[in-house]
mmCIF file of C-alpha atoms in Angstrom:
data_model
loop_
_atom_site.group_PDB
_atom_site.id
_atom_site.type_symbol
_atom_site.label_atom_id
_atom_site.label_comp_id
_atom_site.label_asym_id
_atom_site.label_seq_id
_atom_site.Cartn_x
_atom_site.Cartn_y
_atom_site.Cartn_z
ATOM 1 C CA MET A 5 2.734 -14.909 18.414
ATOM 2 C CA THR A 6 4.031 -10.886 19.074
ATOM 3 C CA ILE A 7 3.514 -8.950 16.254
ATOM 4 C CA LEU A 8 0.065 -8.180 14.528
ATOM 5 C CA CYS A 9 -1.085 -6.858 11.183
ATOM 6 C CA VAL A 10 -4.402 -5.979 10.944
ATOM 7 C CA ARG A 11 -6.423 -4.527 8.373
ATOM 8 C CA PHE A 12 -9.334 -2.302 9.074
ATOM 9 C CA GLN A 13 -12.214 -2.924 6.702
ATOM 10 C CA LEU A 14 -12.914 1.406 5.466
ATOM 11 C CA PRO A 15 -16.142 2.215 3.714
ATOM 12 C CA PRO A 16 -14.872 3.695 0.683
ATOM 13 C CA ALA A 17 -13.686 7.125 1.289
ATOM 14 C CA GLY A 18 -12.971 5.886 4.960
ATOM 15 C CA GLU A 19 -9.321 6.194 5.298
ATOM 16 C CA ALA A 20 -9.337 9.829 7.387
ATOM 17 C CA ALA A 21 -10.099 7.170 9.984
ATOM 18 C CA LEU A 22 -6.823 5.822 10.292
ATOM 19 C CA PRO A 23 -4.759 8.153 12.542
ATOM 20 C CA GLY A 24 -7.706 7.821 15.387
ATOM 21 C CA LEU A 25 -7.743 3.587 14.860
ATOM 22 C CA LEU A 26 -3.644 4.038 15.239
ATOM 23 C CA GLY A 27 -4.092 5.506 18.265
ATOM 24 C CA LEU A 28 -6.715 2.533 19.437
ATOM 25 C CA LEU A 29 -3.545 0.092 18.910
ATOM 26 C CA GLU A 30 -1.460 3.171 20.289
ATOM 27 C CA ASP A 31 -2.855 2.112 23.773
ATOM 28 C CA PHE A 32 -1.535 -1.503 23.390
ATOM 29 C CA THR A 33 1.835 -0.411 22.121
ATOM 30 C CA PRO A 34 3.819 2.443 21.667
ATOM 31 C CA VAL A 35 5.379 0.104 18.558
ATOM 32 C CA VAL A 36 3.054 0.563 15.768
ATOM 33 C CA GLN A 37 3.384 1.142 11.669
ATOM 34 C CA ALA A 38 1.090 2.225 9.442
ATOM 35 C CA LEU A 39 0.316 0.515 6.267
ATOM 36 C CA PRO A 40 -1.815 2.568 4.454
ATOM 37 C CA PRO A 41 -4.448 3.088 3.192
ATOM 38 C CA ASP A 42 -6.145 0.230 5.566
ATOM 39 C CA GLY A 43 -3.461 -1.670 8.044
ATOM 40 C CA ALA A 44 -1.377 -1.445 10.673
ATOM 41 C CA LEU A 45 1.702 -3.804 12.393
ATOM 42 C CA ALA A 46 1.820 -3.891 15.819
ATOM 43 C CA ASP A 47 4.524 -5.044 18.107
ATOM 44 C CA LEU A 48 2.969 -6.328 21.471
ATOM 45 C CA ARG A 49 5.994 -7.693 22.945
ATOM 46 C CA GLY A 50 5.791 -5.286 25.827
ATOM 47 C CA ALA A 51 2.148 -5.502 25.788
ATOM 48 C CA GLU A 52 1.424 -9.426 26.225
ATOM 49 C CA ARG A 53 3.766 -9.211 29.457
ATOM 50 C CA TYR A 54 1.671 -6.017 30.785
ATOM 51 C CA PHE A 55 -1.771 -7.505 29.962
ATOM 52 C CA GLY A 56 -1.228 -11.091 30.966
ATOM 53 C CA ARG A 57 -2.426 -12.141 27.686
ATOM 54 C CA ASP A 58 -1.122 -13.463 24.703
ATOM 55 C CA ALA A 59 -1.582 -11.414 21.193
ATOM 56 C CA VAL A 60 -4.370 -13.330 19.678
ATOM 57 C CA GLU A 61 -6.113 -12.729 22.832
ATOM 58 C CA LEU A 62 -5.652 -9.330 22.830
ATOM 59 C CA ALA A 63 -6.698 -9.234 18.862
ATOM 60 C CA SER A 64 -9.839 -10.189 20.188
ATOM 61 C CA VAL A 65 -9.548 -6.655 22.076
ATOM 62 C CA ILE A 66 -8.907 -4.710 19.163
ATOM 63 C CA ARG A 67 -11.328 -5.632 17.496
ATOM 64 C CA VAL A 68 -14.421 -5.208 20.369
ATOM 65 C CA ARG A 69 -12.735 -1.968 20.711
ATOM 66 C CA ALA A 70 -12.847 -0.986 17.295
ATOM 67 C CA LEU A 71 -16.332 -2.224 16.396
ATOM 68 C CA ALA A 72 -17.271 0.013 19.717
ATOM 69 C CA HIS A 73 -15.231 3.190 19.300
ATOM 70 C CA HIS A 74 -15.536 3.328 15.177
ATOM 71 C CA GLY A 75 -18.110 1.493 14.243
ATOM 72 C CA VAL A 76 -15.329 -0.756 12.060
ATOM 73 C CA ASP A 77 -14.520 -4.373 11.877
ATOM 74 C CA CYS A 78 -11.163 -5.393 11.076
ATOM 75 C CA VAL A 79 -9.613 -8.459 10.386
ATOM 76 C CA ILE A 80 -6.156 -9.694 12.016
ATOM 77 C CA GLY A 81 -3.298 -12.046 11.461
ATOM 78 C CA ALA A 82 -0.643 -13.083 14.138
ATOM 79 C CA GLY A 83 3.086 -14.171 13.663
ATOM 80 C CA PRO A 84 6.600 -14.323 15.243
ATOM 81 C CA GLY A 85 7.611 -11.458 12.828
ATOM 82 C CA PRO A 86 5.898 -9.101 10.703
ATOM 83 C CA MET A 87 6.333 -10.853 7.297
ATOM 84 C CA LEU A 88 4.324 -13.931 8.438
ATOM 85 C CA ALA A 89 2.363 -11.901 9.886
ATOM 86 C CA ARG A 90 1.497 -10.422 6.950
ATOM 87 C CA VAL A 91 0.875 -14.089 5.213
ATOM 88 C CA ALA A 92 -1.369 -14.988 7.794
ATOM 89 C CA LEU A 93 -3.767 -12.049 7.709
ATOM 90 C CA ARG A 94 -4.385 -13.412 3.269
ATOM 91 C CA ASP A 95 -6.459 -16.653 5.987
ATOM 92 C CA ALA A 96 -7.651 -14.141 7.906
ATOM 93 C CA ARG A 97 -11.606 -13.487 8.306
ATOM 94 C CA PRO A 98 -13.717 -11.219 10.448
ATOM 95 C CA GLY A 99 -13.674 -12.293 14.242
ATOM 96 C CA VAL A 100 -10.949 -15.019 13.939
ATOM 97 C CA THR A 101 -8.034 -14.600 14.118
ATOM 98 C CA CYS A 102 -5.117 -16.527 12.160
ATOM 99 C CA ALA A 103 -2.205 -16.949 13.542
ATOM 100 C CA VAL A 104 1.137 -18.699 12.582
ATOM 101 C CA PRO A 105 1.951 -22.028 14.606
ATOM 102 C CA GLU A 106 4.559 -21.993 16.726
ATOM 103 C CA GLY A 107 8.292 -24.140 15.677
ATOM 104 C CA PRO A 108 10.196 -24.002 12.996
ATOM 105 C CA ASP A 109 8.727 -27.542 11.411
ATOM 106 C CA ALA A 110 5.187 -25.559 12.119
ATOM 107 C CA VAL A 111 6.179 -22.811 10.325
ATOM 108 C CA ALA A 112 7.262 -23.985 7.052
ATOM 109 C CA GLU A 113 4.555 -26.330 7.025
ATOM 110 C CA PHE A 114 2.240 -23.797 7.515
ATOM 111 C CA LEU A 115 4.031 -21.836 4.465
ATOM 112 C CA ALA A 116 4.485 -24.928 2.377
ATOM 113 C CA ASP A 117 1.094 -24.854 0.244
ATOM 114 C CA LYS A 118 1.017 -20.999 -0.049
ATOM 115 C CA PRO A 119 1.446 -19.112 -3.407
ATOM 116 C CA VAL A 120 4.633 -17.679 -3.937
ATOM 117 C CA ALA A 121 2.460 -14.223 -4.416
ATOM 118 C CA ALA A 122 1.319 -14.896 -0.716
ATOM 119 C CA LEU A 123 4.725 -13.347 0.446
ATOM 120 C CA PRO A 124 5.124 -9.833 0.880
ATOM 121 C CA GLY A 125 7.326 -8.257 -1.427
ATOM 122 C CA VAL A 126 6.927 -10.912 -4.238
ATOM 123 C CA GLY A 127 4.903 -8.316 -6.917
ATOM 124 C CA ALA A 128 3.531 -9.854 -10.373
ATOM 125 C CA ALA A 129 7.001 -10.378 -12.316
ATOM 126 C CA ILE A 130 8.596 -12.217 -10.194
ATOM 127 C CA ALA A 131 5.549 -14.217 -9.465
ATOM 128 C CA ARG A 132 5.552 -15.236 -13.228
ATOM 129 C CA VAL A 133 8.841 -15.820 -13.450
ATOM 130 C CA LEU A 134 8.999 -18.712 -11.006
ATOM 131 C CA CYS A 135 5.834 -20.101 -11.969
ATOM 132 C CA GLU A 136 7.364 -20.675 -15.213
ATOM 133 C CA TYR A 137 10.053 -22.786 -13.796
ATOM 134 C CA GLY A 138 7.131 -24.786 -11.854
ATOM 135 C CA LEU A 139 7.706 -23.069 -8.402
ATOM 136 C CA ASP A 140 4.478 -22.089 -7.495
ATOM 137 C CA THR A 141 3.862 -22.370 -3.884
ATOM 138 C CA LEU A 142 6.615 -21.584 -1.008
ATOM 139 C CA GLY A 143 7.389 -24.944 -0.149
ATOM 140 C CA LEU A 144 8.722 -25.598 -3.586
ATOM 141 C CA VAL A 145 10.875 -22.449 -3.269
ATOM 142 C CA ALA A 146 12.371 -23.021 0.059
ATOM 143 C CA ALA A 147 13.207 -26.586 -1.544
ATOM 144 C CA ALA A 148 15.168 -25.741 -4.827
ATOM 145 C CA PRO A 149 18.442 -25.086 -4.697
ATOM 146 C CA LEU A 150 19.440 -21.744 -3.454
ATOM 147 C CA SER A 151 21.891 -21.094 -7.392
ATOM 148 C CA THR A 152 18.593 -21.887 -9.016
ATOM 149 C CA LEU A 153 16.410 -18.976 -7.234
ATOM 150 C CA GLN A 154 20.158 -16.657 -7.874
ATOM 151 C CA ARG A 155 19.769 -17.262 -11.663
ATOM 152 C CA LEU A 156 16.285 -16.328 -12.014
ATOM 153 C CA ILE A 157 15.824 -13.351 -10.223
ATOM 154 C CA GLY A 158 19.242 -12.492 -8.780
ATOM 155 C CA ALA A 159 21.296 -13.048 -5.879
ATOM 156 C CA LYS A 160 20.204 -10.601 -3.219
ATOM 157 C CA ALA A 161 16.134 -11.256 -4.044
ATOM 158 C CA GLY A 162 17.064 -14.984 -4.784
ATOM 159 C CA ARG A 163 18.624 -15.233 -1.400
ATOM 160 C CA GLU A 164 16.502 -13.100 0.713
ATOM 161 C CA LEU A 165 13.597 -14.882 -1.073
ATOM 162 C CA ARG A 166 14.498 -18.724 -0.174
ATOM 163 C CA GLU A 167 14.870 -17.481 3.212
ATOM 164 C CA LYS A 168 11.055 -15.892 4.032
ATOM 165 C CA ALA A 169 9.583 -19.078 1.451
ATOM 166 C CA GLY A 170 11.400 -21.147 4.918
ATOM 167 C CA GLY A 171 9.914 -18.793 7.150
ATOM 168 C CA ILE A 172 12.560 -16.796 8.521
ATOM 169 C CA ASP A 173 11.277 -13.776 9.394
ATOM 170 C CA ARG A 174 14.408 -10.732 9.538
ATOM 171 C CA GLY A 175 11.519 -7.627 10.017
ATOM 172 C CA ARG A 176 10.367 -5.426 12.609
ATOM 173 C CA VAL A 177 7.931 -3.460 12.634
ATOM 174 C CA VAL A 178 9.058 0.196 12.002
ATOM 175 C CA PRO A 179 7.418 3.314 13.783
ATOM 176 C CA ASN A 180 6.277 5.793 12.175
ATOM 177 C CA ALA A 181 3.434 8.722 11.593
ATOM 178 C CA VAL A 182 0.786 8.318 8.882
ATOM 179 C CA SER A 183 0.439 12.220 8.520
ATOM 180 C CA ARG A 184 3.558 11.903 6.517
ATOM 181 C CA SER A 185 1.760 11.627 3.664
ATOM 182 C CA LEU A 186 -1.489 12.858 1.658
ATOM 183 C CA ALA A 187 -4.341 10.338 0.198
ATOM 184 C CA ALA A 188 -6.962 10.812 -2.196
ATOM 185 C CA GLU A 189 -8.902 8.144 -2.978
ATOM 186 C CA ARG A 190 -12.151 7.576 -5.747
ATOM 187 C CA PRO A 191 -14.641 4.786 -5.275
ATOM 188 C CA PHE A 192 -17.125 4.397 -8.138
ATOM 189 C CA THR A 193 -21.314 4.359 -7.377
ATOM 190 C CA ARG A 194 -20.744 0.901 -8.427
ATOM 191 C CA ASP A 195 -18.015 -1.581 -9.083
ATOM 192 C CA GLU A 196 -16.261 -0.955 -12.153
ATOM 193 C CA LEU A 197 -15.031 -2.541 -15.286
ATOM 194 C CA ASP A 198 -14.592 -0.167 -17.609
ATOM 195 C CA PRO A 199 -10.512 0.707 -17.584
ATOM 196 C CA ASP A 200 -11.034 4.510 -19.371
ATOM 197 C CA ARG A 201 -13.687 5.076 -16.582
ATOM 198 C CA HIS A 202 -10.120 3.599 -13.959
ATOM 199 C CA ARG A 203 -8.070 5.957 -15.730
ATOM 200 C CA ARG A 204 -10.444 9.012 -14.898
ATOM 201 C CA ALA A 205 -10.205 8.424 -11.760
ATOM 202 C CA LEU A 206 -6.596 7.681 -11.453
ATOM 203 C CA LEU A 207 -5.968 11.243 -13.404
ATOM 204 C CA SER A 208 -8.664 12.779 -10.925
ATOM 205 C CA ALA A 209 -6.870 11.612 -8.082
ATOM 206 C CA ALA A 210 -3.292 12.887 -8.942
ATOM 207 C CA GLU A 211 -4.434 16.521 -9.995
ATOM 208 C CA GLU A 212 -5.785 16.486 -6.288
ATOM 209 C CA LEU A 213 -2.805 15.098 -4.677
ATOM 210 C CA GLY A 214 -0.409 17.623 -7.037
ATOM 211 C CA SER A 215 -2.491 20.441 -5.763
ATOM 212 C CA ARG A 216 -2.164 19.729 -2.160
ATOM 213 C CA LEU A 217 1.313 18.753 -2.249
ATOM 214 C CA ARG A 218 1.938 22.377 -3.672
ATOM 215 C CA ALA A 219 -0.441 23.913 -1.416
ATOM 216 C CA LEU A 220 2.209 22.792 1.207
ATOM 217 C CA ASP A 221 4.898 23.519 -0.620
ATOM 218 C CA LYS A 222 5.701 19.561 0.041
ATOM 219 C CA VAL A 223 7.064 17.073 -2.526
ATOM 220 C CA CYS A 224 6.608 13.485 -2.384
ATOM 221 C CA ARG A 225 8.949 10.552 -3.453
ATOM 222 C CA THR A 226 6.870 7.326 -3.608
ATOM 223 C CA LEU A 227 3.607 6.654 -4.783
ATOM 224 C CA THR A 228 1.373 4.162 -3.739
ATOM 225 C CA LEU A 229 -1.652 2.894 -5.577
ATOM 226 C CA THR A 230 -4.137 0.871 -4.010
ATOM 227 C CA ALA A 231 -7.282 -0.906 -6.221
ATOM 228 C CA ARG A 232 -9.880 -2.117 -4.079
ATOM 229 C CA TYR A 233 -12.489 -4.806 -5.896
ATOM 230 C CA ALA A 234 -15.511 -6.260 -5.197
ATOM 231 C CA ASP A 235 -15.018 -8.926 -3.449
ATOM 232 C CA ARG A 236 -13.353 -6.460 -0.205
ATOM 233 C CA SER A 237 -9.877 -7.742 -1.291
ATOM 234 C CA SER A 238 -7.590 -4.670 -2.420
ATOM 235 C CA THR A 239 -4.092 -4.774 -4.419
ATOM 236 C CA THR A 240 -1.318 -2.403 -3.025
ATOM 237 C CA ARG A 241 1.846 -0.985 -5.315
ATOM 238 C CA SER A 242 4.364 1.656 -4.865
ATOM 239 C CA ARG A 243 6.769 2.895 -6.927
ATOM 240 C CA THR A 244 9.559 5.384 -6.162
ATOM 241 C CA LEU A 245 9.507 8.411 -8.713
ATOM 242 C CA LYS A 246 12.691 9.247 -10.505
ATOM 243 C CA GLU A 247 13.069 12.791 -8.505
ATOM 244 C CA PRO A 248 10.636 14.115 -5.427
ATOM 245 C CA THR A 249 7.464 15.848 -7.209
ATOM 246 C CA ALA A 250 4.792 17.557 -6.931
ATOM 247 C CA HIS A 251 3.876 17.825 -10.180
ATOM 248 C CA SER A 252 0.253 16.563 -11.496
ATOM 249 C CA PRO A 253 1.813 14.755 -15.117
ATOM 250 C CA ALA A 254 4.338 13.115 -13.300
ATOM 251 C CA LEU A 255 2.059 11.797 -10.552
ATOM 252 C CA THR A 256 -0.174 10.948 -13.230
ATOM 253 C CA ARG A 257 2.188 9.253 -15.502
ATOM 254 C CA ALA A 258 3.506 6.777 -12.091
ATOM 255 C CA ALA A 259 -0.258 6.243 -11.847
ATOM 256 C CA TYR A 260 -1.271 4.798 -15.080
ATOM 257 C CA ASP A 261 2.208 3.060 -15.003
ATOM 258 C CA MET A 262 0.959 0.784 -11.875
ATOM 259 C CA TYR A 263 -2.415 0.837 -13.228
ATOM 260 C CA GLU A 264 -1.024 -1.013 -16.647
ATOM 261 C CA ALA A 265 1.069 -3.244 -14.381
ATOM 262 C CA LEU A 266 -1.527 -4.695 -11.838
ATOM 263 C CA GLY A 267 -3.444 -6.225 -15.557
ATOM 264 C CA LEU A 268 -6.499 -6.129 -14.189
ATOM 265 C CA GLN A 269 -8.611 -6.973 -17.468
ATOM 266 C CA ARG A 270 -12.275 -7.156 -16.656
ATOM 267 C CA ALA A 271 -11.537 -6.627 -12.572
ATOM 268 C CA ARG A 272 -14.294 -5.177 -10.814
ATOM 269 C CA VAL A 273 -12.984 -2.507 -8.957
ATOM 270 C CA ARG A 274 -14.733 -0.564 -6.531
ATOM 271 C CA ALA A 275 -12.297 1.807 -5.668
ATOM 272 C CA LEU A 276 -8.867 3.392 -6.411
ATOM 273 C CA ALA A 277 -6.548 5.235 -4.240
ATOM 274 C CA LEU A 278 -3.532 7.209 -4.510
ATOM 275 C CA ARG A 279 -1.105 7.742 -1.749
ATOM 276 C CA ALA A 280 1.993 10.253 -1.721
ATOM 277 C CA GLU A 281 4.646 9.339 0.375
ATOM 278 C CA GLY A 282 7.959 10.484 1.757
ATOM 279 C CA LEU A 283 6.891 14.605 1.928
ATOM 280 C CA ASP A 284 9.383 16.861 1.800
ATOM 281 C CA PRO A 285 10.087 20.133 2.139
ATOM 282 C CA ALA A 286 9.701 21.348 -1.653
ATOM 283 C CA GLU A 287 12.575 24.285 -1.574
ATOM 284 C CA GLN A 288 15.111 21.376 -0.514
ATOM 285 C CA ALA A 289 14.620 19.237 -3.695
ATOM 286 C CA SER A 290 16.550 18.615 -6.774
ATOM 287 C CA TYR A 291 15.064 19.024 -9.350
ATOM 288 C CA GLN A 292 16.923 17.798 -12.895
ATOM 289 C CA LEU A 293 16.393 20.561 -15.924
ATOM 290 C CA THR A 294 15.568 19.288 -19.052
ATOM 291 C CA PHE A 295 15.238 22.113 -21.578
ATOM 292 C CA ASP A 296 12.272 20.404 -22.986
ATOM 293 C CA PRO A 297 9.892 23.728 -23.418
ATOM 294 C CA LEU A 298 6.870 21.680 -23.535
ATOM 295 C CA ASP A 299 7.686 20.449 -19.510
ATOM 296 C CA GLU A 300 8.074 24.115 -18.753
ATOM 297 C CA LYS A 301 4.967 25.172 -20.362
ATOM 298 C CA ALA A 302 2.910 22.760 -18.397
ATOM 299 C CA ARG A 303 4.796 23.858 -15.114
ATOM 300 C CA ARG A 304 3.561 27.463 -16.032
ATOM 301 C CA ILE A 305 0.240 26.523 -16.554
ATOM 302 C CA GLU A 306 0.066 24.355 -13.048
ATOM 303 C CA GLU A 307 1.196 27.766 -11.513
ATOM 304 C CA VAL A 308 -1.190 29.608 -13.131
ATOM 305 C CA ALA A 309 -4.068 26.762 -12.479
ATOM 306 C CA ASP A 310 -3.081 26.535 -8.379
ATOM 307 C CA ARG A 311 -3.812 30.861 -8.188
ATOM 308 C CA ALA A 312 -6.810 29.900 -10.149
ATOM 309 C CA ARG A 313 -8.109 27.135 -7.285
ATOM 310 C CA ALA A 314 -7.029 29.151 -4.664
ATOM 311 C CA LYS A 315 -9.427 32.055 -5.740
ATOM 312 C CA PHE A 316 -12.466 30.215 -7.364
ATOM 313 C CA GLY A 317 -12.446 26.802 -5.341
ATOM 314 C CA PRO A 318 -10.423 23.160 -6.409
ATOM 315 C CA HIS A 319 -12.672 22.416 -9.452
ATOM 316 C CA ALA A 320 -12.336 25.945 -11.710
ATOM 317 C CA VAL A 321 -9.341 24.473 -13.392
ATOM 318 C CA MET A 322 -9.235 20.824 -14.147
ATOM 319 C CA PRO A 323 -8.440 18.348 -17.037
ATOM 320 C CA GLY A 324 -10.796 18.677 -19.828
ATOM 321 C CA SER A 325 -11.040 14.925 -20.116
ATOM 322 C CA LEU A 326 -12.741 15.584 -16.326
ATOM 323 C CA ALA A 327 -14.968 18.484 -17.096
ATOM 324 C CA ALA A 328 -17.969 16.620 -17.864
#
């Protein structure tokens, strides 16, 4: 095992602690990839030789240090590659690291009974299509003819899915910086069932992100939604925007679309978080002219609202639905 997938059990609105926790992982290896809002991948190949311990033993040390220095517990999955480590994370629990067994046959057996949705990159739409044809576990997907998978979900996606279901992990840990993103989280005072309150929270978070991006003269290329539930599980979805933007209505529309795609229905939601990723300078971004007077009016109003917030505070101007 050389790769760890770590998910820190951060308190609501505690994402600000993530950079410090990434620094903790960097004490062991420089190859750390942030997985906002609360996770990371760490490649420990050099650390295993340097410390004379395997990845599972190092995971125990990381867990103790996170508790001692940050007061944060974590769950950890270990595997020979990033994809397998992320699958192992689903079976991990605080205090116990879940490790993928070694050897191709053991890896295939480990994956066989897992639902197809356990595989990173398999969204609800693909899982639904596969389940309609009886391919509801990774073992069945790995045993299915390649031509069948390609006919169901496409040539490239079918080939990659079959490889991953068979335990072939071609991914690698790509060091990145969590600072190249902005986040806004909205925790609820109680586990919230009301979709209208969910949407108001998303509207508030999108407005905050848009205001912060414009204040920094930045635009974002990707928006990520994370929903945290009452059982401490979470769902994360990302969407690449049609064009890099800091326009609050565009961010809100993307957030609403991702929320609707989750199909939460009566889910008990504890917090919702939005993250703007892929930040670039605003002057370098292209902007598609729409010749829509309503869009131009909305952008002019946005400029005036930003000036009012800069002078009178962040709550000086807000959407009417948030005023109450």
